[in-house]
Amino acid sequence: MIVRKIYYVLTYIVLPLTVLVGYFWPPAYWLLIILIPYAVIGLYDMLTTKHNVLNNYPVLGHFRYMLEFVSPEIRQYFVETNESGRPFNRIIRSLVYSRAKGQVDTQAFGTQYDIMTVGYHRADHSLAPKHVAESEERVTLGGPQCDKPYSASRLNVSAMSFGALSANAIRALNGGAKDGGFAHNTGEGGLSPHHLAEGGDIIWQIGTGYFGCRTAEGDFDKDKFAEKAQKEVVKAIEIKLSQGAKPSHGGVLPAAKVDEEIANIRGVPVHQDVISPPIHSAFKGPTGLMEFVQHLREMSGGKPVGFKLCIGKKSEFMAICKAILETGILPDFITVDGAEGGTGAAPVEFTNRLGVPLNEALIFVNNCLRGIGVRDKIRVICSGKVATGFDMVEKCALGADMCNAARTMMFAIGCIQALHCNTNRCPSGVATQDPVRGRAVNVPQKRQRVRRYHDATLESFREILGAMGKATVSELRPSDIRRRMADEGEQSYAEMYEFLDDGALLNKKLPPSFASDWNAATAAHF
C-alpha cells in the first residue's frame, strides 16, 4: 500500500536523517514535532486490529473518521436543500425559529416545494372566508366520568422527560407553557422539580418504569402517585402504552445521562442505562387498562386520565374498545402517536420499521371510537411531526381534537437538529445532562420563544381554518385535505379511506374491512 510505504520512508529514513541533520544544524529538530507523533500514531495503527482502514492507511486513515464525525453537520449546512432535510427540513426549522424569535415568518417568491410531487398535501380555500374566534384555540379535556375537566390549548408540549432533556430545557418549556396558557407533558421520566419550577400546567405521563411513583422493585406505588397527582399544577394523567419512535420497546436513557440527580428522581442506579420494560406490570390486558384508568382518576381526585399509544396490530386497539364497552369505563382522552414521532434514543429498526403513520392511525382510532358510539365522549390528541398551523388543520380534519409538539418545541429553545440526542453531547444544551452544555439554554429568554412559537402557530391555525370557510374546528372533515397521488391526480382523505357511522361496529353486519380485526379482538387480553 502506497500509504504504508510513505509511512516507512518517513519513519525509518526521514526521521533518523532529521536527527542526524539536527546534530549539525539544530533548527532541523523542529521537524520532529511532526515526525515523532506521526511515527507513534502510525505504529499504533498498523499494530491494532480494531480498524481495517487504519491498519492499511496509517495516520491518513484518521481523516476518514474525522470527516465521518462531522458529516451530519456538513450535510445540513452544505449539502441538503431547503426541502430535503430529515426529519425536519430547513423550511420548517426556519419557520419555527422565526416564530419563536418573533421575527418575520413570511416567504418571498413563491413556494419552494414541488407541489406536483406524490404525497404533497394541501387544502381547498374558500371565496367566503370566515372569522375564527380565539375560543377555538381551546378545548375541554375530560369526559362524563371526570370530576375536574381541564380547559386545554389545541397545541401543547409533547412528552419529553427530564433526563432526555436538560434541566434548563425542561424549565424553559414549562415556563413557556405557563406564559402561554398551555400544557407541558412530562414524558415517562417522571414529575421532576424542574417541571414544577416555573408553574406551567402539567400532564403527568406514567410509563412502564413508573418513574416518580415506583417501588424499589420497579412496581407501581399508589401512595407516591396519589401524593403527586393531587398537586394543583398537575392537570391530567397520561398512561404511556407505547410511542411512535420505538413502539413495544421501553424507554431508553443512556448511562451517560444518568447522573445522581436523574437517579434520585427516577429511583434507579446511577451511571447505568435506564431501559424501561416494554409492558406495564400494574395491569394486564385491555380490561385491566380500563380499570387502571379509573383507579388513577380516583386517586388523582377526579382529574382527566387517558393513555398514549402508537397503533400496531389493529385488533389490539379494538380490544381496548371492547373493554370500554364491557367495563363502562371511559378514558378521558387517547393520545395517538405516529410512527414518524421522534425520541432521544431508540433502536434503528424500531424507529424505521414499526408503527402506523399518524394520519392513518388517526383515521383508524376515530373510526373505532365512532364505531362503538363513544367518539363524542373521548378527546383524541395526536403527536408526530406537528410543526405548523396547516399541520394542525390537517390532523384536526382527520380526527384530532388537540395536537402535541415535541421536536418543534425543542427548535424553539435552540435545538439545531444535530442528531446527537443519544450521546449527551448536544451542542445546543437541549438534549444533554452535561451541566456546562445545559447552561447554554437561557431560561428567561427561551420560555418567551416557546410561548411565541405556540401563539403564532395557533394564530396560523385559525387563519387557515378561516381561509377554508370554516368558523369552527368541528366543521373540518377528511374531505378538506387533499393528497397528490401517483397518477398525477388528487384524492381527498374521504376518498382514500372508509369512514364508519356511529355504532357501526355494534351492528350484526360489520363493515367488511373491519370485520376480521373486530372479531379477533377480545377485552381479556391483547
Short mmCIF file of C-alpha atoms in Angstrom, two decimals:
data_model
loop_
_atom_site.label_atom_id
_atom_site.label_comp_id
_atom_site.label_asym_id
_atom_site.label_seq_id
_atom_site.Cartn_x
_atom_site.Cartn_y
_atom_site.Cartn_z
CA MET A 1 0.00 0.00 0.00
CA ILE A 2 1.33 3.41 -1.01
CA VAL A 3 0.37 4.96 2.35
CA ARG A 4 2.26 2.27 4.25
CA LYS A 5 5.32 2.85 2.03
CA ILE A 6 5.13 6.58 2.78
CA TYR A 7 4.97 5.74 6.49
CA TYR A 8 8.06 3.50 6.27
CA VAL A 9 10.02 6.17 4.39
CA LEU A 10 9.11 8.99 6.79
CA THR A 11 9.61 6.91 9.94
CA TYR A 12 12.68 4.82 9.13
CA ILE A 13 14.53 7.11 6.72
CA VAL A 14 13.43 10.74 7.17
CA LEU A 15 13.15 10.60 10.99
CA PRO A 16 16.74 9.28 11.58
CA LEU A 17 18.04 11.61 8.86
CA THR A 18 16.39 14.58 10.60
CA VAL A 19 18.06 13.64 13.88
CA LEU A 20 21.42 13.41 12.09
CA VAL A 21 20.99 16.74 10.29
CA GLY A 22 19.87 18.37 13.52
CA TYR A 23 23.15 17.41 15.12
CA PHE A 24 24.89 19.75 12.68
CA TRP A 25 22.02 22.21 12.12
CA PRO A 26 19.75 22.41 15.23
CA PRO A 27 16.77 24.14 13.53
CA ALA A 28 16.10 20.79 11.76
CA TYR A 29 14.88 19.41 15.10
CA TRP A 30 11.64 21.37 14.62
CA LEU A 31 10.57 18.70 12.13
CA LEU A 32 10.45 16.20 14.99
CA ILE A 33 7.29 17.94 16.26
CA ILE A 34 5.54 16.41 13.24
CA LEU A 35 7.59 13.28 12.62
CA ILE A 36 7.58 11.76 16.11
CA PRO A 37 3.75 11.88 16.64
CA TYR A 38 3.35 10.64 13.06
CA ALA A 39 5.62 7.69 13.75
CA VAL A 40 3.93 6.79 17.04
CA ILE A 41 0.36 7.07 15.70
CA GLY A 42 1.24 5.13 12.57
CA LEU A 43 2.87 2.34 14.56
CA TYR A 44 -0.25 2.03 16.72
CA ASP A 45 -2.48 2.00 13.63
CA MET A 46 -0.54 -0.82 11.97
CA LEU A 47 -0.39 -2.93 15.12
CA THR A 48 -4.07 -2.56 16.02
CA THR A 49 -6.75 -4.90 14.69
CA LYS A 50 -9.64 -2.60 15.64
CA HIS A 51 -9.95 -0.66 12.36
CA ASN A 52 -9.17 -2.14 8.96
CA VAL A 53 -8.84 1.31 7.39
CA LEU A 54 -6.25 2.48 9.92
CA ASN A 55 -4.32 -0.74 9.54
CA ASN A 56 -3.98 -0.21 5.80
CA TYR A 57 -3.76 3.57 5.87
CA PRO A 58 -1.79 4.55 8.99
CA VAL A 59 -2.29 8.14 10.19
CA LEU A 60 -4.03 9.25 6.97
CA GLY A 61 -7.00 6.97 7.74
CA HIS A 62 -7.88 9.09 10.76
CA PHE A 63 -9.11 11.82 8.43
CA ARG A 64 -11.83 9.41 7.27
CA TYR A 65 -13.21 9.12 10.80
CA MET A 66 -12.85 12.85 11.39
CA LEU A 67 -14.94 13.60 8.30
CA GLU A 68 -17.48 10.94 9.27
CA PHE A 69 -17.85 12.54 12.71
CA VAL A 70 -18.80 15.93 11.25
CA SER A 71 -20.70 14.57 8.24
CA PRO A 72 -24.19 15.33 9.71
CA GLU A 73 -23.22 18.98 10.09
CA ILE A 74 -21.65 19.08 6.62
CA ARG A 75 -24.80 17.63 5.08
CA GLN A 76 -27.05 20.03 6.98
CA TYR A 77 -25.07 23.17 6.21
CA PHE A 78 -23.71 22.50 2.73
CA VAL A 79 -25.47 19.57 1.04
CA GLU A 80 -29.19 19.38 1.84
CA THR A 81 -31.66 21.60 0.04
CA ASN A 82 -34.28 23.65 1.83
CA GLU A 83 -36.84 20.87 1.46
CA SER A 84 -34.71 17.72 1.61
CA GLY A 85 -33.57 17.66 5.24
CA ARG A 86 -34.74 14.95 7.61
CA PRO A 87 -36.54 14.59 9.97
CA PHE A 88 -37.40 18.31 9.58
CA ASN A 89 -36.29 20.26 6.54
CA ARG A 90 -34.79 23.73 6.61
CA ILE A 91 -38.08 25.37 5.60
CA ILE A 92 -39.82 24.06 8.71
CA ARG A 93 -36.87 24.71 11.01
CA SER A 94 -36.55 28.29 9.77
CA LEU A 95 -40.27 28.87 10.22
CA VAL A 96 -40.17 27.66 13.82
CA TYR A 97 -37.08 29.75 14.59
CA SER A 98 -38.68 32.86 13.09
CA ARG A 99 -41.91 32.45 15.01
CA ALA A 100 -40.11 31.68 18.24
CA LYS A 101 -37.99 34.80 17.90
CA GLY A 102 -40.93 36.98 16.91
CA GLN A 103 -39.36 37.69 13.51
CA VAL A 104 -40.96 37.91 10.07
CA ASP A 105 -42.33 34.49 9.11
CA THR A 106 -43.49 35.31 5.59
CA GLN A 107 -41.95 33.93 2.40
CA ALA A 108 -40.96 35.64 -0.85
CA PHE A 109 -41.10 34.47 -4.46
CA GLY A 110 -43.48 31.55 -4.05
CA THR A 111 -43.37 28.04 -2.62
CA GLN A 112 -40.14 26.05 -2.64
CA TYR A 113 -42.00 22.75 -2.56
CA ASP A 114 -42.72 20.75 -5.70
CA ILE A 115 -46.49 20.84 -5.39
CA MET A 116 -46.89 18.13 -8.04
CA THR A 117 -44.84 15.52 -6.17
CA VAL A 118 -46.58 12.39 -4.91
CA GLY A 119 -47.66 12.81 -1.29
CA TYR A 120 -47.99 16.60 -1.37
CA HIS A 121 -50.82 17.73 0.92
CA ARG A 122 -52.98 20.80 0.57
CA ALA A 123 -56.42 22.15 1.49
CA ASP A 124 -59.13 23.89 -0.51
CA HIS A 125 -59.65 27.56 0.29
CA SER A 126 -62.97 29.38 0.09
CA LEU A 127 -64.08 32.58 -1.63
CA ALA A 128 -66.11 33.23 1.52
CA PRO A 129 -63.51 33.11 4.34
CA LYS A 130 -64.77 33.18 7.91
CA HIS A 131 -63.60 34.76 11.15
CA VAL A 132 -62.46 32.15 13.65
CA ALA A 133 -62.83 33.12 17.30
CA GLU A 134 -59.90 32.73 19.69
CA SER A 135 -62.08 30.40 21.75
CA GLU A 136 -61.48 27.78 19.03
CA GLU A 137 -57.87 27.58 20.28
CA ARG A 138 -59.05 25.71 23.37
CA VAL A 139 -60.92 22.50 24.09
CA THR A 140 -62.15 20.82 27.28
CA LEU A 141 -60.21 17.74 28.34
CA GLY A 142 -62.37 15.49 30.50
CA GLY A 143 -65.31 13.24 29.71
CA PRO A 144 -68.55 12.50 31.56
CA GLN A 145 -66.74 10.43 34.23
CA CYS A 146 -64.23 13.20 35.04
CA ASP A 147 -64.82 15.48 38.01
CA LYS A 148 -62.09 18.02 37.24
CA PRO A 149 -62.03 18.76 33.48
CA TYR A 150 -59.22 20.88 32.11
CA SER A 151 -59.53 23.66 29.54
CA ALA A 152 -56.59 22.82 27.28
CA SER A 153 -54.94 24.53 24.36
CA ARG A 154 -55.23 22.89 20.96
CA LEU A 155 -51.39 22.82 20.90
CA ASN A 156 -49.28 21.58 23.82
CA VAL A 157 -45.74 20.43 24.61
CA SER A 158 -45.45 16.73 23.87
CA ALA A 159 -43.84 14.16 26.15
CA MET A 160 -40.14 14.82 26.79
CA SER A 161 -38.50 13.64 30.00
CA PHE A 162 -36.02 15.33 32.27
CA GLY A 163 -33.00 13.19 31.57
CA ALA A 164 -33.61 13.14 27.87
CA LEU A 165 -33.64 16.95 28.05
CA SER A 166 -31.53 19.17 30.28
CA ALA A 167 -32.87 20.89 33.39
CA ASN A 168 -32.83 24.30 31.70
CA ALA A 169 -34.61 22.93 28.65
CA ILE A 170 -37.40 21.50 30.83
CA ARG A 171 -37.72 24.76 32.73
CA ALA A 172 -37.84 26.80 29.51
CA LEU A 173 -40.58 24.59 28.07
CA ASN A 174 -42.58 24.72 31.28
CA GLY A 175 -42.11 28.48 31.59
CA GLY A 176 -43.38 28.90 28.04
CA ALA A 177 -46.41 26.76 28.89
CA LYS A 178 -47.04 28.94 31.93
CA ASP A 179 -46.81 32.18 29.93
CA GLY A 180 -48.91 30.89 27.03
CA GLY A 181 -51.56 29.01 28.99
CA PHE A 182 -50.91 25.57 27.54
CA ALA A 183 -49.83 22.21 28.94
CA HIS A 184 -46.44 20.52 29.28
CA ASN A 185 -46.28 16.71 29.17
CA THR A 186 -43.58 15.36 31.50
CA GLY A 187 -42.65 12.32 29.43
CA GLU A 188 -42.18 8.98 31.15
CA GLY A 189 -39.16 10.19 33.16
CA GLY A 190 -41.42 11.41 35.93
CA LEU A 191 -42.50 14.65 37.57
CA SER A 192 -39.17 16.30 38.35
CA PRO A 193 -38.55 19.52 40.34
CA HIS A 194 -37.67 21.20 37.04
CA HIS A 195 -41.19 20.51 35.71
CA LEU A 196 -42.57 22.30 38.75
CA ALA A 197 -40.10 25.20 38.91
CA GLU A 198 -41.89 27.58 36.52
CA GLY A 199 -45.53 26.78 37.37
CA GLY A 200 -46.80 25.67 33.95
CA ASP A 201 -49.71 23.24 33.63
CA ILE A 202 -48.57 19.61 33.72
CA ILE A 203 -49.79 16.44 32.05
CA TRP A 204 -48.02 13.73 34.02
CA GLN A 205 -47.12 10.73 31.92
CA ILE A 206 -46.88 7.34 33.63
CA GLY A 207 -44.70 4.90 31.69
CA THR A 208 -43.83 1.27 32.22
CA GLY A 209 -40.97 2.24 34.55
CA TYR A 210 -43.36 4.18 36.86
CA PHE A 211 -40.68 6.82 37.46
CA GLY A 212 -41.71 9.11 40.27
CA CYS A 213 -44.31 6.64 41.53
CA ARG A 214 -42.40 3.34 41.73
CA THR A 215 -41.34 0.98 44.45
CA ALA A 216 -37.74 -0.07 44.94
CA GLU A 217 -38.53 -3.16 42.86
CA GLY A 218 -39.89 -1.06 39.97
CA ASP A 219 -43.61 -1.66 40.54
CA PHE A 220 -46.35 0.98 40.69
CA ASP A 221 -46.59 2.78 44.05
CA LYS A 222 -50.12 4.12 44.51
CA ASP A 223 -49.24 6.28 47.52
CA LYS A 224 -46.45 8.11 45.70
CA PHE A 225 -48.75 8.56 42.72
CA ALA A 226 -51.62 9.98 44.75
CA GLU A 227 -49.33 12.45 46.53
CA LYS A 228 -48.03 13.94 43.28
CA ALA A 229 -51.17 13.58 41.15
CA GLN A 230 -53.18 15.74 43.52
CA LYS A 231 -50.84 18.71 43.10
CA GLU A 232 -52.78 21.64 41.67
CA VAL A 233 -50.34 22.08 38.78
CA VAL A 234 -50.99 18.53 37.54
CA LYS A 235 -53.99 18.86 35.22
CA ALA A 236 -54.18 15.38 33.66
CA ILE A 237 -52.60 11.91 33.75
CA GLU A 238 -51.42 10.02 30.66
CA ILE A 239 -50.62 6.28 30.73
CA LYS A 240 -47.95 5.55 28.15
CA LEU A 241 -48.54 2.21 26.42
CA SER A 242 -46.18 2.81 23.50
CA GLN A 243 -44.70 5.58 21.39
CA GLY A 244 -44.17 6.03 17.69
CA ALA A 245 -40.38 6.18 17.65
CA LYS A 246 -39.94 2.86 19.47
CA PRO A 247 -43.27 1.02 19.77
CA SER A 248 -43.33 -2.02 22.07
CA HIS A 249 -39.89 -1.06 23.35
CA GLY A 250 -39.29 0.52 26.73
CA GLY A 251 -37.84 3.99 27.04
CA VAL A 252 -34.07 4.26 26.77
CA LEU A 253 -31.94 6.69 28.78
CA PRO A 254 -28.21 6.11 28.10
CA ALA A 255 -25.91 5.70 31.09
CA ALA A 256 -24.05 8.86 30.10
CA LYS A 257 -27.13 10.88 31.05
CA VAL A 258 -27.93 9.09 34.33
CA ASP A 259 -26.24 11.34 36.88
CA GLU A 260 -27.06 11.36 40.61
CA GLU A 261 -29.94 13.81 40.20
CA ILE A 262 -31.62 11.72 37.50
CA ALA A 263 -31.05 8.54 39.50
CA ASN A 264 -32.67 10.07 42.61
CA ILE A 265 -35.68 11.41 40.69
CA ARG A 266 -36.30 8.15 38.87
CA GLY A 267 -35.27 5.80 41.67
CA VAL A 268 -32.67 3.94 39.57
CA PRO A 269 -28.92 3.16 39.86
CA VAL A 270 -26.57 5.96 38.85
CA HIS A 271 -24.45 5.76 35.66
CA GLN A 272 -26.32 2.77 34.25
CA ASP A 273 -28.58 2.56 31.19
CA VAL A 274 -32.22 3.04 32.17
CA ILE A 275 -34.32 0.78 29.94
CA SER A 276 -37.99 0.68 30.83
CA PRO A 277 -39.92 -2.59 30.43
CA PRO A 278 -41.86 -2.88 27.16
CA ILE A 279 -45.12 -3.59 29.02
CA HIS A 280 -46.90 -2.42 32.19
CA SER A 281 -46.88 -4.54 35.33
CA ALA A 282 -49.66 -2.62 37.13
CA PHE A 283 -52.41 -4.12 34.96
CA LYS A 284 -52.98 -6.88 32.42
CA GLY A 285 -54.93 -6.70 29.19
CA PRO A 286 -57.48 -4.18 27.88
CA THR A 287 -59.89 -4.67 30.79
CA GLY A 288 -57.05 -4.12 33.24
CA LEU A 289 -56.11 -0.93 31.39
CA MET A 290 -59.61 0.48 31.79
CA GLU A 291 -59.66 -0.41 35.47
CA PHE A 292 -56.26 1.25 35.88
CA VAL A 293 -57.63 4.38 34.19
CA GLN A 294 -60.47 4.52 36.71
CA HIS A 295 -58.09 3.79 39.58
CA LEU A 296 -55.78 6.68 38.61
CA ARG A 297 -58.74 9.01 38.13
CA GLU A 298 -59.97 8.28 41.64
CA MET A 299 -56.51 8.64 43.21
CA SER A 300 -55.88 11.94 41.41
CA GLY A 301 -59.09 13.45 42.73
CA GLY A 302 -61.09 13.13 39.52
CA LYS A 303 -58.64 14.59 37.01
CA PRO A 304 -58.67 13.59 33.31
CA VAL A 305 -56.88 10.29 32.66
CA GLY A 306 -56.08 8.81 29.28
CA PHE A 307 -53.46 6.77 27.53
CA LYS A 308 -50.95 7.14 24.71
CA LEU A 309 -50.09 4.57 22.08
CA CYS A 310 -48.75 4.03 18.61
CA ILE A 311 -51.11 1.87 16.57
CA GLY A 312 -49.72 -1.52 15.58
CA LYS A 313 -51.99 -4.58 15.45
CA LYS A 314 -55.42 -3.11 14.82
CA SER A 315 -57.22 -5.88 16.65
CA GLU A 316 -55.43 -4.85 19.86
CA PHE A 317 -56.84 -1.33 19.78
CA MET A 318 -60.23 -2.82 19.01
CA ALA A 319 -59.74 -4.98 22.11
CA ILE A 320 -59.43 -1.76 24.10
CA CYS A 321 -62.67 -0.57 22.51
CA LYS A 322 -64.38 -3.79 23.61
CA ALA A 323 -63.01 -3.28 27.13
CA ILE A 324 -64.54 0.21 27.17
CA LEU A 325 -67.90 -1.32 26.29
CA GLU A 326 -67.64 -4.19 28.78
CA THR A 327 -66.42 -2.15 31.76
CA GLY A 328 -68.31 1.04 31.03
CA ILE A 329 -65.13 2.97 31.90
CA LEU A 330 -64.28 5.80 29.53
CA PRO A 331 -60.78 7.21 29.18
CA ASP A 332 -60.93 10.99 29.01
CA PHE A 333 -58.50 11.10 26.10
CA ILE A 334 -56.41 8.93 23.81
CA THR A 335 -53.08 10.24 22.51
CA VAL A 336 -52.24 8.77 19.12
CA ASP A 337 -48.53 8.82 18.34
CA GLY A 338 -47.45 8.34 14.74
CA ALA A 339 -44.56 6.17 13.61
CA GLU A 340 -42.86 9.37 12.41
CA GLY A 341 -42.56 10.56 16.01
CA GLY A 342 -39.14 11.32 17.44
CA THR A 343 -37.15 10.31 20.50
CA GLY A 344 -33.74 10.79 22.04
CA ALA A 345 -32.63 7.17 21.71
CA ALA A 346 -34.20 4.16 20.01
CA PRO A 347 -33.11 1.01 18.18
CA VAL A 348 -32.81 1.86 14.48
CA GLU A 349 -35.14 -0.87 13.28
CA PHE A 350 -37.87 0.15 15.73
CA THR A 351 -37.71 3.76 14.57
CA ASN A 352 -37.63 2.91 10.88
CA ARG A 353 -39.87 -0.13 10.53
CA LEU A 354 -42.54 -0.37 13.25
CA GLY A 355 -45.75 1.53 13.79
CA VAL A 356 -48.56 3.09 11.75
CA PRO A 357 -48.07 6.65 10.39
CA LEU A 358 -50.06 9.32 12.20
CA ASN A 359 -52.66 10.19 9.54
CA GLU A 360 -53.65 6.57 9.01
CA ALA A 361 -53.65 5.92 12.75
CA LEU A 362 -55.87 8.94 13.46
CA ILE A 363 -58.43 7.80 10.94
CA PHE A 364 -58.43 4.28 12.36
CA VAL A 365 -58.80 5.38 16.00
CA ASN A 366 -61.64 7.75 15.12
CA ASN A 367 -63.38 5.04 13.13
CA CYS A 368 -63.17 2.65 16.08
CA LEU A 369 -64.41 5.17 18.64
CA ARG A 370 -67.22 6.23 16.34
CA GLY A 371 -67.94 2.60 15.57
CA ILE A 372 -68.64 1.87 19.25
CA GLY A 373 -70.54 5.13 19.75
CA VAL A 374 -68.21 6.93 22.18
CA ARG A 375 -66.28 9.37 19.97
CA ASP A 376 -68.13 12.38 21.40
CA LYS A 377 -67.10 11.40 24.95
CA ILE A 378 -63.34 10.91 24.38
CA ARG A 379 -60.83 13.51 23.20
CA VAL A 380 -58.22 12.44 20.65
CA ILE A 381 -54.78 14.00 20.91
CA CYS A 382 -52.18 13.48 18.18
CA SER A 383 -48.40 13.73 18.09
CA GLY A 384 -45.90 13.18 15.30
CA LYS A 385 -44.13 15.99 13.38
CA VAL A 386 -46.73 18.65 14.13
CA ALA A 387 -44.97 21.91 13.32
CA THR A 388 -47.24 24.39 11.52
CA GLY A 389 -50.77 25.72 11.53
CA PHE A 390 -51.52 23.63 8.44
CA ASP A 391 -50.30 20.50 10.23
CA MET A 392 -52.84 21.22 12.96
CA VAL A 393 -55.63 21.79 10.42
CA GLU A 394 -54.75 18.52 8.69
CA LYS A 395 -54.71 16.48 11.91
CA CYS A 396 -57.94 18.02 13.18
CA ALA A 397 -59.62 17.28 9.84
CA LEU A 398 -58.60 13.64 10.21
CA GLY A 399 -59.97 13.39 13.73
CA ALA A 400 -57.71 15.03 16.31
CA ASP A 401 -59.10 17.41 18.93
CA MET A 402 -55.65 18.56 20.09
CA CYS A 403 -52.05 18.37 18.92
CA ASN A 404 -48.80 17.82 20.80
CA ALA A 405 -45.43 19.02 19.53
CA ALA A 406 -42.02 17.90 20.81
CA ARG A 407 -39.16 18.47 18.38
CA THR A 408 -40.52 21.80 17.15
CA MET A 409 -40.74 22.97 20.76
CA MET A 410 -37.09 21.92 21.04
CA PHE A 411 -36.30 24.09 18.00
CA ALA A 412 -37.96 26.99 19.81
CA ILE A 413 -35.46 26.69 22.68
CA GLY A 414 -32.42 26.36 20.44
CA CYS A 415 -32.22 22.77 19.09
CA ILE A 416 -30.36 22.69 15.75
CA GLN A 417 -31.20 19.08 14.75
CA ALA A 418 -27.60 17.99 15.31
CA LEU A 419 -28.80 14.38 15.86
CA HIS A 420 -26.65 13.91 18.97
CA CYS A 421 -29.56 13.46 21.41
CA ASN A 422 -28.40 9.98 22.43
CA THR A 423 -24.74 10.91 23.06
CA ASN A 424 -25.00 13.53 25.84
CA ARG A 425 -23.04 15.85 23.52
CA CYS A 426 -25.92 18.02 22.33
CA PRO A 427 -24.20 21.19 21.03
CA SER A 428 -27.15 23.43 21.93
CA GLY A 429 -27.54 22.19 25.52
CA VAL A 430 -31.13 20.99 24.96
CA ALA A 431 -30.77 17.18 24.99
CA THR A 432 -27.95 16.63 27.46
CA GLN A 433 -27.18 16.17 31.13
CA ASP A 434 -23.80 17.89 30.82
CA PRO A 435 -24.26 20.87 33.19
CA VAL A 436 -21.87 23.05 31.19
CA ARG A 437 -23.67 22.40 27.91
CA GLY A 438 -27.08 22.68 29.57
CA ARG A 439 -26.36 26.20 30.81
CA ALA A 440 -26.50 27.38 27.18
CA VAL A 441 -30.31 27.29 27.41
CA ASN A 442 -31.22 30.70 28.79
CA VAL A 443 -34.50 30.00 30.61
CA PRO A 444 -35.98 33.55 30.75
CA GLN A 445 -35.24 34.08 27.05
CA LYS A 446 -36.21 30.64 25.76
CA ARG A 447 -39.50 30.46 27.64
CA GLN A 448 -40.58 33.55 25.70
CA ARG A 449 -39.66 31.82 22.45
CA VAL A 450 -41.72 28.76 23.36
CA ARG A 451 -44.73 30.95 24.07
CA ARG A 452 -44.27 32.97 20.86
CA TYR A 453 -43.97 29.83 18.72
CA HIS A 454 -47.11 28.38 20.33
CA ASP A 455 -49.12 31.57 19.88
CA ALA A 456 -48.01 32.17 16.28
CA THR A 457 -48.78 28.58 15.29
CA LEU A 458 -52.27 28.76 16.76
CA GLU A 459 -52.85 32.09 15.01
CA SER A 460 -51.81 30.44 11.72
CA PHE A 461 -54.14 27.54 12.52
CA ARG A 462 -57.09 29.91 12.92
CA GLU A 463 -56.20 31.88 9.79
CA ILE A 464 -56.04 28.74 7.62
CA LEU A 465 -59.27 27.46 9.14
CA GLY A 466 -61.00 30.73 8.28
CA ALA A 467 -59.50 30.77 4.78
CA MET A 468 -61.11 27.37 4.21
CA GLY A 469 -64.51 28.88 5.00
CA LYS A 470 -64.75 27.25 8.44
CA ALA A 471 -65.71 29.14 11.58
CA THR A 472 -65.11 26.25 13.99
CA VAL A 473 -62.76 23.30 14.24
CA SER A 474 -65.73 20.92 14.36
CA GLU A 475 -66.53 21.82 10.73
CA LEU A 476 -63.30 20.22 9.45
CA ARG A 477 -63.74 16.95 7.58
CA PRO A 478 -61.38 14.42 5.93
CA SER A 479 -62.67 15.68 2.58
CA ASP A 480 -60.96 19.03 3.28
CA ILE A 481 -57.43 17.58 2.98
CA ARG A 482 -56.18 16.53 -0.43
CA ARG A 483 -53.15 14.40 -1.33
CA ARG A 484 -51.29 14.22 -4.65
CA MET A 485 -51.37 10.66 -5.96
CA ALA A 486 -49.06 8.66 -8.23
CA ASP A 487 -51.44 9.01 -11.20
CA GLU A 488 -50.82 12.81 -11.17
CA GLY A 489 -54.30 13.39 -9.80
CA GLU A 490 -55.52 14.19 -6.28
CA GLN A 491 -57.73 12.46 -3.77
CA SER A 492 -59.20 13.72 -0.54
CA TYR A 493 -58.82 11.60 2.57
CA ALA A 494 -62.56 10.98 2.39
CA GLU A 495 -61.96 9.23 -0.94
CA MET A 496 -58.85 7.36 0.22
CA TYR A 497 -60.30 5.75 3.37
CA GLU A 498 -63.53 4.22 4.60
CA PHE A 499 -65.29 6.09 7.40
CA LEU A 500 -67.74 4.43 9.80
CA ASP A 501 -71.07 5.71 11.03
CA ASP A 502 -71.79 5.93 14.76
CA GLY A 503 -72.35 2.49 16.22
CA ALA A 504 -71.28 0.65 13.05
CA LEU A 505 -69.14 -1.85 14.98
CA LEU A 506 -72.08 -2.73 17.22
CA ASN A 507 -74.23 -3.94 14.34
CA LYS A 508 -74.51 -7.61 13.47
CA LYS A 509 -73.43 -6.81 9.92
CA LEU A 510 -69.92 -5.46 10.35
CA PRO A 511 -68.13 -3.34 7.74
CA PRO A 512 -66.08 -5.91 5.75
CA SER A 513 -62.74 -4.10 6.10
CA PHE A 514 -63.11 -4.04 9.91
CA ALA A 515 -64.76 -7.41 10.49
CA SER A 516 -61.70 -9.69 10.81
CA ASP A 517 -59.87 -7.44 13.30
CA TRP A 518 -63.05 -6.80 15.30
CA ASN A 519 -63.84 -10.49 15.53
CA ALA A 520 -60.26 -11.26 16.59
CA ALA A 521 -60.33 -8.67 19.39
CA THR A 522 -61.12 -9.63 22.97
CA ALA A 523 -61.27 -7.46 26.08
CA ALA A 524 -59.50 -10.18 28.06
CA HIS A 525 -56.07 -9.79 26.50
CA PHE A 526 -54.09 -8.04 23.77
#
